Short mmCIF file of C-alpha atoms and ligand atoms in Angstrom, two decimals:
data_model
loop_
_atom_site.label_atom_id
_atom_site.label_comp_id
_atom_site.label_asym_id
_atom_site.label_seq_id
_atom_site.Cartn_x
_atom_site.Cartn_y
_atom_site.Cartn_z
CA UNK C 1 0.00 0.00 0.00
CA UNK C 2 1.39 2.98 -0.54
CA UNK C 3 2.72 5.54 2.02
CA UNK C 4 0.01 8.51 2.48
CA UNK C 5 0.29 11.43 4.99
CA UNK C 6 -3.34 11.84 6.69
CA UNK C 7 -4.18 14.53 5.78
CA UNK C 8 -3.73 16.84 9.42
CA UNK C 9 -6.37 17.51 11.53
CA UNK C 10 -7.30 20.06 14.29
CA UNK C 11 -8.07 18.22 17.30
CA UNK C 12 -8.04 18.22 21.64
CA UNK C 13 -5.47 17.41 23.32
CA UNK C 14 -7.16 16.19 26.03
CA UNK C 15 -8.97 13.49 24.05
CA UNK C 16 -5.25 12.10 23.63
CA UNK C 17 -4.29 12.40 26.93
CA UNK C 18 -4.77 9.98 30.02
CA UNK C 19 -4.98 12.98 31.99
CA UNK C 20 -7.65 14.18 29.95
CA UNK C 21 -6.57 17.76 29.76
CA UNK C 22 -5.23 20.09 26.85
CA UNK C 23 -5.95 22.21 23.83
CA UNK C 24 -6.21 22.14 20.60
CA UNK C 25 -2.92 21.55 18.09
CA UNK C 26 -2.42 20.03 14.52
CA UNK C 27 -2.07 16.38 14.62
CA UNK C 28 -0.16 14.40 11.89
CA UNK C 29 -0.86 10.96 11.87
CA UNK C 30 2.33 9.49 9.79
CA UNK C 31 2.74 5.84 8.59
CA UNK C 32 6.15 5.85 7.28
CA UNK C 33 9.50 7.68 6.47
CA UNK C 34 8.07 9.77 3.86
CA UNK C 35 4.96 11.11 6.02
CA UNK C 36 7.63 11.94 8.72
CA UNK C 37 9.76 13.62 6.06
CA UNK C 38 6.76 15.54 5.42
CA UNK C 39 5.50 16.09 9.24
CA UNK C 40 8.48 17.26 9.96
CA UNK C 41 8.82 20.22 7.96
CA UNK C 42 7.71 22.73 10.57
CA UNK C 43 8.05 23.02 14.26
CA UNK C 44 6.76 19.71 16.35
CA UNK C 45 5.99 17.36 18.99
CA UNK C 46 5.98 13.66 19.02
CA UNK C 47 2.99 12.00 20.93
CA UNK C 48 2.92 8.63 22.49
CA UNK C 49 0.55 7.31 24.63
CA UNK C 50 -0.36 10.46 25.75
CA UNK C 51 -0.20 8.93 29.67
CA UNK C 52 3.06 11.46 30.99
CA UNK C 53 1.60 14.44 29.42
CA UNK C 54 0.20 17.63 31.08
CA UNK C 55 -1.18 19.98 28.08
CA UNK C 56 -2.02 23.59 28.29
CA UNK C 57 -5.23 24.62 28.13
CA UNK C 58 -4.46 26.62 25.18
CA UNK C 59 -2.47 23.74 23.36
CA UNK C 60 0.75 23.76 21.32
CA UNK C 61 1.14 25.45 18.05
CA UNK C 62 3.98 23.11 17.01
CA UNK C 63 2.38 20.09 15.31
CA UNK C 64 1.43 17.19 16.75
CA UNK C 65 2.92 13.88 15.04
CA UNK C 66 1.97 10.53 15.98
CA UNK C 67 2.82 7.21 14.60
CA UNK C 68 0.22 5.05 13.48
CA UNK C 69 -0.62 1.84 12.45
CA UNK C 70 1.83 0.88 10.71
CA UNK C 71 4.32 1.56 13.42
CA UNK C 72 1.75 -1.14 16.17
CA UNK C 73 3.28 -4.60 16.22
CA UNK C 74 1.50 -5.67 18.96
CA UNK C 75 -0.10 -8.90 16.79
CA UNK C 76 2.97 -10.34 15.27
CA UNK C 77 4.56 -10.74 18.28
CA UNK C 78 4.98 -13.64 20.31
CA UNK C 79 6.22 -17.15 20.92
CA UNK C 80 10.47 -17.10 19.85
CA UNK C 81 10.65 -13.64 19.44
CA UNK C 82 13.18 -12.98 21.73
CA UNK C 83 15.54 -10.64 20.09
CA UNK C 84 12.86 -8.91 17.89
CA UNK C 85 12.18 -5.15 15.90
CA UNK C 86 8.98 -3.35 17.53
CA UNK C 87 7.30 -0.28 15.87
CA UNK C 88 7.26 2.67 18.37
CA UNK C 89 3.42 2.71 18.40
CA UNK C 90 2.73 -0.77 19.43
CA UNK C 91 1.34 -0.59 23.29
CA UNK C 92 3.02 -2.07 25.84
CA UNK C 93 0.14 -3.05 27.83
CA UNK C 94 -0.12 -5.66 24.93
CA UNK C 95 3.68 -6.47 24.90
CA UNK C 96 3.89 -7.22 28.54
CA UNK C 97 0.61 -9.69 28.41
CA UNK C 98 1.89 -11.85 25.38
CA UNK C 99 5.43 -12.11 26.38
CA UNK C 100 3.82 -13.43 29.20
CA UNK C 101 1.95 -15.87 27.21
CA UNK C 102 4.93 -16.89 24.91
CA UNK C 103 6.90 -17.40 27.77
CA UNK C 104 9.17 -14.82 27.54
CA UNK C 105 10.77 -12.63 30.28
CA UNK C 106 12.02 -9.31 30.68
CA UNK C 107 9.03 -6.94 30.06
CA UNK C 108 6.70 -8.16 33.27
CA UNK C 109 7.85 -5.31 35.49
CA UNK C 110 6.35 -2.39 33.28
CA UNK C 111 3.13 -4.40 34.12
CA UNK C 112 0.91 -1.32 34.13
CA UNK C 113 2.07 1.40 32.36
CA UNK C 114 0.10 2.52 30.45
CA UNK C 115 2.30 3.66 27.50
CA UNK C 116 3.19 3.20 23.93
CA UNK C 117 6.76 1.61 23.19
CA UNK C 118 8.55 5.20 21.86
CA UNK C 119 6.82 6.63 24.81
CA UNK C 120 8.39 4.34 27.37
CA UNK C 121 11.32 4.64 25.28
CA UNK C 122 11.71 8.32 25.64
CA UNK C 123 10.92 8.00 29.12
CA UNK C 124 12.62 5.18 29.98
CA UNK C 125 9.36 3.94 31.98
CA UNK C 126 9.51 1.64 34.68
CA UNK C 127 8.90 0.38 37.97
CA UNK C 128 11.26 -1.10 40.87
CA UNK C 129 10.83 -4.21 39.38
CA UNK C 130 12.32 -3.26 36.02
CA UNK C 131 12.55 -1.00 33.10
CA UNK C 132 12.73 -0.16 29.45
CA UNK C 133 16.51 -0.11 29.79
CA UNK C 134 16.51 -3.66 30.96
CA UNK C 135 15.37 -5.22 27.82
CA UNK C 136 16.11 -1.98 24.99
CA UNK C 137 18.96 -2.77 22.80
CA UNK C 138 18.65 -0.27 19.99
CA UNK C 139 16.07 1.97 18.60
CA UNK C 140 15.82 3.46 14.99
CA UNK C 141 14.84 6.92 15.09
CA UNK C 142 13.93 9.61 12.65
CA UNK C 143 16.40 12.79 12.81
CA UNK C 144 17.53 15.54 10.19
CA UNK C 145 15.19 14.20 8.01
CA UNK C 146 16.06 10.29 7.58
CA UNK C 147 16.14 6.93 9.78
CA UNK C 148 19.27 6.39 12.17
CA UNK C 149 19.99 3.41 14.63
CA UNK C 150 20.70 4.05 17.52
CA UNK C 151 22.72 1.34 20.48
CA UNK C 152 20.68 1.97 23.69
CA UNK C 153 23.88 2.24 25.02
CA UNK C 154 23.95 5.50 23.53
CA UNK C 155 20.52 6.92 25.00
CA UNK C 156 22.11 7.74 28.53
CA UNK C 157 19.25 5.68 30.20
CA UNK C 158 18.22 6.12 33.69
CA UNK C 159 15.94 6.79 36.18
CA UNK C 160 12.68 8.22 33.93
CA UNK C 161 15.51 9.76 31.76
CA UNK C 162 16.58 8.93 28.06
CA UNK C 163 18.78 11.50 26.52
CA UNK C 164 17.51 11.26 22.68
CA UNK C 165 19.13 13.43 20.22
CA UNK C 166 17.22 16.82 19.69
CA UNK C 167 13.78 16.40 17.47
CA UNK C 168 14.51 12.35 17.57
CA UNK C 169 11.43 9.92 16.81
CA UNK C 170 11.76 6.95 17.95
CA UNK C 171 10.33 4.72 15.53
CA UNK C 172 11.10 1.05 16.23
CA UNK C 173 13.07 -0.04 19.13
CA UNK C 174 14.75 -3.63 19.53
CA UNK C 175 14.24 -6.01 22.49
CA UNK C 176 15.83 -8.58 23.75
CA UNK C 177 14.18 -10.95 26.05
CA UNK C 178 15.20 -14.17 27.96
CA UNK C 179 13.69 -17.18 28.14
CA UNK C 180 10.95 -18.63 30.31
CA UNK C 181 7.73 -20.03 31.39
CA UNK C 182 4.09 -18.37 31.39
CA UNK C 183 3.88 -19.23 34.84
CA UNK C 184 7.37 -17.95 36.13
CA UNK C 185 6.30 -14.90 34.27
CA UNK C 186 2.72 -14.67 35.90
CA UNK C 187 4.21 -14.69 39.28
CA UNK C 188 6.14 -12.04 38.79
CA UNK C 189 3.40 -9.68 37.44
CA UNK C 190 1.50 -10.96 40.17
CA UNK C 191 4.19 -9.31 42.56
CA UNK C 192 4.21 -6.18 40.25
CA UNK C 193 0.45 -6.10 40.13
CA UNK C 194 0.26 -6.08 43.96
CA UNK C 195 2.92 -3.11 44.73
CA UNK C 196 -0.17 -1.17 42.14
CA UNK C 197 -2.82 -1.72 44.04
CA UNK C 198 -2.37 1.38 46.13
CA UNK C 199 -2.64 3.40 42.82
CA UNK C 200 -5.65 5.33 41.83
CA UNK C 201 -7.73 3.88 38.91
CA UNK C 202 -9.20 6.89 37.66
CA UNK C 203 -7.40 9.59 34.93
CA UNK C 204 -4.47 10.49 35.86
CA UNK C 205 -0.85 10.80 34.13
CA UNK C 206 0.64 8.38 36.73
CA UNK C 207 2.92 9.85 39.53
CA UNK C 208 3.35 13.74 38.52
CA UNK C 209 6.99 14.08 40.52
CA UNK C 210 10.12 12.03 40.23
CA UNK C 211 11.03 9.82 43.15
CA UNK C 212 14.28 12.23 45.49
CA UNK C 213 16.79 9.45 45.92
CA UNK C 214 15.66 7.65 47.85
CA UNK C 215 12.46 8.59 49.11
CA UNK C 216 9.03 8.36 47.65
CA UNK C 217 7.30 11.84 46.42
CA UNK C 218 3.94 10.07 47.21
CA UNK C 219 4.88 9.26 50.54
CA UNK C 220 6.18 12.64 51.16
CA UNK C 221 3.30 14.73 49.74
CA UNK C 222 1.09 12.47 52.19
CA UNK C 223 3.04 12.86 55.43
CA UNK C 224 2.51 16.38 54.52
CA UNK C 225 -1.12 16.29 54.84
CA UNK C 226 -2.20 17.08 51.17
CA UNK C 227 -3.95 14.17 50.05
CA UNK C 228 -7.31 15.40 48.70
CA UNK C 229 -6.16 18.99 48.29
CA UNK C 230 -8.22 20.15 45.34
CA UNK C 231 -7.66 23.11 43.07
CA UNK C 232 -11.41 22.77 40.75
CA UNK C 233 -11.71 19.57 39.73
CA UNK C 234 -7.81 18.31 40.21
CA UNK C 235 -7.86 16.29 43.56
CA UNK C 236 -4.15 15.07 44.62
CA UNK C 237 -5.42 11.47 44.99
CA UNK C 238 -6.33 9.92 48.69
CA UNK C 239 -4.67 6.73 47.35
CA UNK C 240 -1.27 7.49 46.41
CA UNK C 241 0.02 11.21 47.15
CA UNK C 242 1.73 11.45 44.11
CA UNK C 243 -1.29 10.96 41.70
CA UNK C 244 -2.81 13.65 40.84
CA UNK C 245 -6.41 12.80 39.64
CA UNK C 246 -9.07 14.66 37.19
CA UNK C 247 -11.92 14.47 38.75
CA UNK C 248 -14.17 15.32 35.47
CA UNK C 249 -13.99 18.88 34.58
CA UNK C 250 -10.21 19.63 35.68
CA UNK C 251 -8.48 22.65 33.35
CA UNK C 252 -5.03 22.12 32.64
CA UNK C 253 -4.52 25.79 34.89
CA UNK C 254 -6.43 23.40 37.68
CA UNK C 255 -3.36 21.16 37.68
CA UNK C 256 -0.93 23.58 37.88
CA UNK C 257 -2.25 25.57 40.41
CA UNK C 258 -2.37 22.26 42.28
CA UNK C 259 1.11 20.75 41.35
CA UNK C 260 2.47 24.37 42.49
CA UNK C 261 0.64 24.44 45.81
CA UNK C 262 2.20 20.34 46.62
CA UNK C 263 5.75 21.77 45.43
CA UNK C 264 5.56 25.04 47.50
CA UNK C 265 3.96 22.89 50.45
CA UNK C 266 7.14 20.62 50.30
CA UNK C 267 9.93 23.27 49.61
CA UNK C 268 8.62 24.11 52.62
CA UNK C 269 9.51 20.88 54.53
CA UNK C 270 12.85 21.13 53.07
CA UNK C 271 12.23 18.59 49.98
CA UNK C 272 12.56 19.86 45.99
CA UNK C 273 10.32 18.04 43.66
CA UNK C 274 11.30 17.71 40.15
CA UNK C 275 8.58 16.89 37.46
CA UNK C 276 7.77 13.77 35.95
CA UNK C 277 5.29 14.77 33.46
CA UNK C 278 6.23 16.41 30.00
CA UNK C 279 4.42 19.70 30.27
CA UNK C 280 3.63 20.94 26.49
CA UNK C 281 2.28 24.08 25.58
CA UNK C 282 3.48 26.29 29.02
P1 LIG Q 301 3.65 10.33 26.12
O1 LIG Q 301 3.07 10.63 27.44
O2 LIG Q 301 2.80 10.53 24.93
O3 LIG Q 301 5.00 11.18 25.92
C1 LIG Q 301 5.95 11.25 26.96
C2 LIG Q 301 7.24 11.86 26.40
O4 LIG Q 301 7.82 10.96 25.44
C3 LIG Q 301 7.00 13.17 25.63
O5 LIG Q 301 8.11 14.01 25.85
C4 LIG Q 301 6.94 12.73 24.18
O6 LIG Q 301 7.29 13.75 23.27
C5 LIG Q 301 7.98 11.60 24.17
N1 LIG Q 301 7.69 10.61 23.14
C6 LIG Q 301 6.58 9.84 23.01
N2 LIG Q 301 6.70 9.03 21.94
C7 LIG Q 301 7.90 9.30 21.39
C8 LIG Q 301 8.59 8.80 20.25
N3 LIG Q 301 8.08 7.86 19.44
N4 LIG Q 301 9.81 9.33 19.95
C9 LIG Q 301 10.37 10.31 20.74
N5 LIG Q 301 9.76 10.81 21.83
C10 LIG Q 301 8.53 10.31 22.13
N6 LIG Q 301 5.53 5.53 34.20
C11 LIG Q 301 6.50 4.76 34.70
O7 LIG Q 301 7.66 4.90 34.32
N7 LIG Q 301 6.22 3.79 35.64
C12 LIG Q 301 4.96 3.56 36.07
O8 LIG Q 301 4.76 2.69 36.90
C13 LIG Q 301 3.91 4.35 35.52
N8 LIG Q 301 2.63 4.14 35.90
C14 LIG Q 301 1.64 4.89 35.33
C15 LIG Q 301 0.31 4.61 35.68
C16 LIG Q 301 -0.71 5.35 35.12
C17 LIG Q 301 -2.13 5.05 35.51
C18 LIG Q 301 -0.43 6.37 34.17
C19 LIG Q 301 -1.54 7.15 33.52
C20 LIG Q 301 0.89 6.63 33.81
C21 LIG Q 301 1.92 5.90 34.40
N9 LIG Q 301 3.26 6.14 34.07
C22 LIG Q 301 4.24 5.35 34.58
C23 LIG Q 301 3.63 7.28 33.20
C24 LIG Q 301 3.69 6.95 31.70
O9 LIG Q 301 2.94 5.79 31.38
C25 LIG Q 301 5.13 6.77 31.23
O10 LIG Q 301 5.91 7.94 31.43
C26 LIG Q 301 5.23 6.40 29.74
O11 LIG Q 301 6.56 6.12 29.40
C27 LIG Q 301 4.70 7.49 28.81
O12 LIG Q 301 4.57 6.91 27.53
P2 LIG Q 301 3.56 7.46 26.45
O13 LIG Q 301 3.66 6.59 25.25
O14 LIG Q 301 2.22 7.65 27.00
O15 LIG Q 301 4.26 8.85 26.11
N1 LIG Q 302 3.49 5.72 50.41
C1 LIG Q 302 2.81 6.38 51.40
N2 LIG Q 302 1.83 7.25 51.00
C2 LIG Q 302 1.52 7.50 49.72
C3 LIG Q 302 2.25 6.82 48.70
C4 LIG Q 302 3.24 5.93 49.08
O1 LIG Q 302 3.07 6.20 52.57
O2 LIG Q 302 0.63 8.31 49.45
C5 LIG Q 302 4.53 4.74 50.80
C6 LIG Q 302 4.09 3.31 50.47
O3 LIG Q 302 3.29 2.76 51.50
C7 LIG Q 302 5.42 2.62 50.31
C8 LIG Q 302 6.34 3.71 49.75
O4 LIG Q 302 5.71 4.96 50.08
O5 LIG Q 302 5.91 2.22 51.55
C9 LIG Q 302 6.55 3.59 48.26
O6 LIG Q 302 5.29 3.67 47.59
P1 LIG Q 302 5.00 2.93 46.21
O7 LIG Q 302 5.28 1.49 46.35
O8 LIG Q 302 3.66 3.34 45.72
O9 LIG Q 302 6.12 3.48 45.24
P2 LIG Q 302 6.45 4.95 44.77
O10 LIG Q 302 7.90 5.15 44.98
O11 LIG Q 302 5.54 5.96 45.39
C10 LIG Q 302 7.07 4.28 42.35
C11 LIG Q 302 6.93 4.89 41.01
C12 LIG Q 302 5.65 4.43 40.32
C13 LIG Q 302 5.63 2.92 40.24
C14 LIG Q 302 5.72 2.36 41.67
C15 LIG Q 302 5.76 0.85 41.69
C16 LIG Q 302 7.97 7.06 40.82
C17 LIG Q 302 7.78 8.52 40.87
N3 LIG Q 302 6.90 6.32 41.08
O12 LIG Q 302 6.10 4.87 43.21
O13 LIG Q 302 5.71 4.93 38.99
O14 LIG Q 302 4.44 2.45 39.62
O15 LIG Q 302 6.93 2.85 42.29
O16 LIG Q 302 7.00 0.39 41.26
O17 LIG Q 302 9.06 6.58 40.51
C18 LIG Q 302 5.11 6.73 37.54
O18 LIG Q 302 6.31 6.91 37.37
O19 LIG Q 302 4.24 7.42 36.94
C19 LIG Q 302 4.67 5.70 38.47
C20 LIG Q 302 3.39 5.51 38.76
#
């Protein structure tokens, strides 16, 4: 089939965020190198899963690009893929269950995370029971106009941190993963599974401050007393103090006003909370 740039499309941000907050921008859905080549030609952002983002209520005026289709490999993979090519849009929700199925180890501790794989990428997402880093060999990204590979070795990994190079998409990535059983594999999700059940079910962007070394921001924020401080309709959740939650009708201005009042409150108490969340548009 040949490559064809959707044709762009004013849209919400906050339909395309977990948080379900933001304004309008340009989205460019691309399929392939061409689309990006053509994406690419003005200012622009790259999208993911949308579940680390905190939009402006006046959105972005770069464009929007997001990989589609094309770039989801959630179906063809499975049993004896073990060292195996990924497109950047395939979800890792999906990943995570059928490595489990096939057997296959190395993916069970992002149990959870709601991302897409170039999100989690970029973010390096993870958990204390493992990361992206843990299983990421190399990515291919699109930069200065054409496809590079990249060693993750390269990427700087750590902590919520990848260092891509400047205006990088991540397009594929390559995993390796070890082999196993379904059941070895279930027990461990059932271990990461169990250290989420404190975690708030409704929208959120996950935990909106990095970790201090250390310490836990959630823990923190709730030995300060602000669990269920609400600016409108962004409550900082009674479940895990560093979730902040939409309620409904939150404005992106809500949750800032809110995140500023938790980082002021803990400046306070001596303790300097860095972001998590990608703020876009500010
Ligand atoms: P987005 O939120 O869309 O984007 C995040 C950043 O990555 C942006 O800067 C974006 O520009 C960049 N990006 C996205 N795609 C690409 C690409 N293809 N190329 C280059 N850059 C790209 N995170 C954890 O680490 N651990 C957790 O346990 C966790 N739990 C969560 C639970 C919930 C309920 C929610 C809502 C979120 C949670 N998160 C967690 C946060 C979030 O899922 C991760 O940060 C994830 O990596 C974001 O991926 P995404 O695809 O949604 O990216
Ligand atoms: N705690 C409290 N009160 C709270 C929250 C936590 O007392 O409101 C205590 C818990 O009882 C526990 C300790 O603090 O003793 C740690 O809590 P938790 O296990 O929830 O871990 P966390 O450090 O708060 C991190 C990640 C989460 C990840 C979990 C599980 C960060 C910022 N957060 O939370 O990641 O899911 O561990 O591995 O690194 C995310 O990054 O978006 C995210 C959700």
């Amino acid at each position: 089939m040949p490559e064809t740039v959707t044709a762009p499309r004013t849209v919400l941000l906050s339909a395309y965020t977990t948080l379900k907050v933001g304004g309008p921008a340009e989205l460019w859905e691309v399929e392939g190198p061409e689309d990006l080549v053509e994406a690419t030609k003005e200012p622009y952002r790259v999208l993911g899963g949308g579940s680390n983002l905190l939009v402006a209520d006046g959105g972005v005026p770069e464009r929007v690009i997001r990989l589609g289709r094309s770039y989801n490999d959630v179906r063809a993979f499975g049993e004896g893929q073990l060292d195996v090519w990924l497109g950047a849009a395939t979800p890792l929700p999906g990943l995570v269950r059928r490595a489990q199925r096939a057997g296959m180890s190395g993916l069970e501790g992002l149990l959870g995370v709601p991302a897409v794989l170039g999100g989690a990428v970029a973010m390096n997402a993870g958990t204390r029971f493992g990361e992206m880093s843990d299983t990421l060999r190399e990515v291919e990204v699109f930069v200065d106009g054409g496809l590079e590979r990249l060693p993750a070795a390269d990427l700087g990994l750590g902590y919520r941190h990848a260092q891509l190079p400047a205006g990088a998409i991540v397009t594929r990535a390559r995993l390796s993963l070890t082999p196993s059983t379904p059941e070895a594999v279930q027990r461990y999700m059932d271990q990461v599974d169990a250290a989420r059940h404190g975690q708030p079910k409704i929208k959120s962007a996950g935990c909106a401050f990095k970790n201090p070394p250390g310490e836990s921001a959630g823990r923190l924020i709730d030995l300060a007393g602000l669990k269920g401080t609400r600016v409108g309709d962004a409550m900082v959740a009674h479940e895990h103090g560093n979730f902040v939650l939409n309620l409904g009708a939150a404005s992106s201005a809500d949750v800032v006003a809110l995140l500023d009042e938790v980082r002021a409150k803990l400046e306070a108490r001596g303790t300097s909370l860095q972001l998590e969340w990608r703020l876009w548009g500010f």
